[in-house]
C-alpha atoms as one frame of an Amber mdcrd trajectory, in Angstrom:
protein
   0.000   0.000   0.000   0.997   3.500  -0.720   0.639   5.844   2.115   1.933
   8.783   0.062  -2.159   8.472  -0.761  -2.737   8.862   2.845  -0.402  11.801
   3.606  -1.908  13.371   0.481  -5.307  13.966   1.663  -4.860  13.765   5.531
  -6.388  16.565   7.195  -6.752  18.949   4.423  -8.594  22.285   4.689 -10.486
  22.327   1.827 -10.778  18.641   0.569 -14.470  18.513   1.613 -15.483  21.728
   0.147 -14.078  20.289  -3.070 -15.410  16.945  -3.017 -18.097  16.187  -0.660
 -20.105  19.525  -0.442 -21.316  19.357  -4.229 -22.768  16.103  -2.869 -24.882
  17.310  -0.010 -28.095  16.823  -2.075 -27.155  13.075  -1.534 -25.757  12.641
   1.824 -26.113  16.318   3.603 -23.107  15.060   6.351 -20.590  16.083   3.809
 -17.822  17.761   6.489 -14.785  15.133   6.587 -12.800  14.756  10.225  -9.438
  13.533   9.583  -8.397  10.894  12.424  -4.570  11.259  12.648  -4.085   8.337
  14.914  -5.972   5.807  12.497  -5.190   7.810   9.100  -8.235   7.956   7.669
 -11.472   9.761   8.197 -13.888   9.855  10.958 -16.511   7.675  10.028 -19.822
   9.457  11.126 -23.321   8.498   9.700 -24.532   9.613   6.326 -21.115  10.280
   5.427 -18.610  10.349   2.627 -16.044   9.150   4.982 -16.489   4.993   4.755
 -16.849   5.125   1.232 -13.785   7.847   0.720 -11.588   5.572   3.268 -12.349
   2.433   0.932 -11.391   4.439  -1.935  -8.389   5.777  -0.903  -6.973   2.342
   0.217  -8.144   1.502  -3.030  -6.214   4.229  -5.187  -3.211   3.245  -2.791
  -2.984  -0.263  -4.017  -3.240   0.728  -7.744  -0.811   1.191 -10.091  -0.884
   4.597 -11.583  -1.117   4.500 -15.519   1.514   6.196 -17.307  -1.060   8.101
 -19.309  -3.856   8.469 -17.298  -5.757  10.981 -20.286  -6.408   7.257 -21.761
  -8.291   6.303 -18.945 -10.549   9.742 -19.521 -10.642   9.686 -23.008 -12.203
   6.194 -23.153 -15.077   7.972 -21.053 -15.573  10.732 -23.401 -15.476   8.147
 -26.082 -18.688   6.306 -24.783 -20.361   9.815 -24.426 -19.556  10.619 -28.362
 -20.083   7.280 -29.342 -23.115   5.984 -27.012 -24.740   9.292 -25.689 -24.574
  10.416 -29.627 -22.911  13.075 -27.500 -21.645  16.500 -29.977 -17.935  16.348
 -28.634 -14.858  16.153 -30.614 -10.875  16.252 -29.621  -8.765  18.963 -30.079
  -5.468  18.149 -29.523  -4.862  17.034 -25.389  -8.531  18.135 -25.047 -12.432
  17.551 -25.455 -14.808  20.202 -26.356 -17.970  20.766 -27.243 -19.302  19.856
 -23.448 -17.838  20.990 -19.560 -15.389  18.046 -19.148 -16.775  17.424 -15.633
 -19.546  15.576 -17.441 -18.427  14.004 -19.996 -16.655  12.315 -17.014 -19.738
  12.357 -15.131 -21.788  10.753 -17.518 -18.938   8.281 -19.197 -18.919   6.909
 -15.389 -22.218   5.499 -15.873 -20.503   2.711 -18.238 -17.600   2.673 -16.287
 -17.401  -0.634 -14.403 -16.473  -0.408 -10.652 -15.677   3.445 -12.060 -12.037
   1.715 -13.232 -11.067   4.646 -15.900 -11.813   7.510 -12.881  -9.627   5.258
 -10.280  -7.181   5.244 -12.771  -7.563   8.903 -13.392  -6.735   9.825  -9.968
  -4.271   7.451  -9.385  -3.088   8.791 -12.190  -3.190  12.666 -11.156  -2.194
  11.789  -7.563   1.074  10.475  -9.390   1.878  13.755 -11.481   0.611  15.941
  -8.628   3.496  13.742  -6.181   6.099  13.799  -9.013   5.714  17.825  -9.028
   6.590  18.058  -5.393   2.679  18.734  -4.601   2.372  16.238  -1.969  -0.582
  17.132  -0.014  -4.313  17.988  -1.706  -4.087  21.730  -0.249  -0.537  22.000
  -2.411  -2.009  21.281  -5.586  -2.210  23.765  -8.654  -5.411  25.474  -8.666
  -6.965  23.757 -11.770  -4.959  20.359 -10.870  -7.126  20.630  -7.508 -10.377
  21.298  -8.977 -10.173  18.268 -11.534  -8.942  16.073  -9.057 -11.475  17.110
  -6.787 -14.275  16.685  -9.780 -12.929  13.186 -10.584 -13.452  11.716  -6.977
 -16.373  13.251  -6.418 -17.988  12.362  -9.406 -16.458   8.070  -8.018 -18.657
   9.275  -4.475 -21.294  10.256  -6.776 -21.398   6.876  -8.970 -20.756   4.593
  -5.621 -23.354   6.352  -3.277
């Protein structure tokens, strides 16, 4: 197991904001307690904080892609293809729709949400490799599509 995963999100200041909040239509306990002693969250009822624990032993025990844009792309792919969805790629990037759901929606047909897993583990990676090794670190739009990613996993496993 990784615990660079661990260290990465443990007791960050605006990780909930980022990830759970947008959820609160769902579960409406969306504020995260970091345990220090156990290194994980504080499981509370109607949380995030079971299912975000699970994932992040999860993304820990993966091995992060070496081009985790594959793993994204083959979302957006079942949107254009599937959804009959008006999105194209321009060089890196999609267009024609917010990327946030293209993601979203290319989830729905993403089994156990593997592609997003490997997304993050993917991100976490590049985000460690840059010296950014805590969520609160992270480049601004780094953050926010990180952030997006998982919360769009919560989203899909709730």
């Amino acid at each position: 197991m990784d615990n660079r995963i661990l260290t990465f999100f443990s007791a960050s200041d605006i990780f909930d904001h980022m990830v759970t909040r947008p959820l609160s239509h769902i579960n409406a306990n969306w504020e995260l307690s970091w345990d220090n002693i156990e290194e994980k969250f504080e499981v509370e009822e109607n949380s995030y904080a079971s299912i975000l624990n699970d994932l992040l032993i999860e993304l820990s025990l993966l091995e992060p892609p070496r081009a985790y844009h594959d793993n994204e792309d083959q979302l957006a792919e079942y949107c254009k293809e599937n959804l009959n969805w008006p999105i194209y790629k321009e060089g890196r990037f999609w267009r024609g729709m917010e990327y946030v759901y293209i993601l979203e929606q290319g989830g729905f047909n993403d089994e156990d949400q593997k592609n997003l897993c490997l997304s993050v583990a993917g991100r976490l990676e590049a985000a460690l490799i840059r010296g950014q090794l805590h969520f609160d670190e992270m480049e601004d739009s780094h953050q926010k599509i990180l952030a997006d990613v998982m919360a769009i996993i919560l989203y899909h496993r709730s």
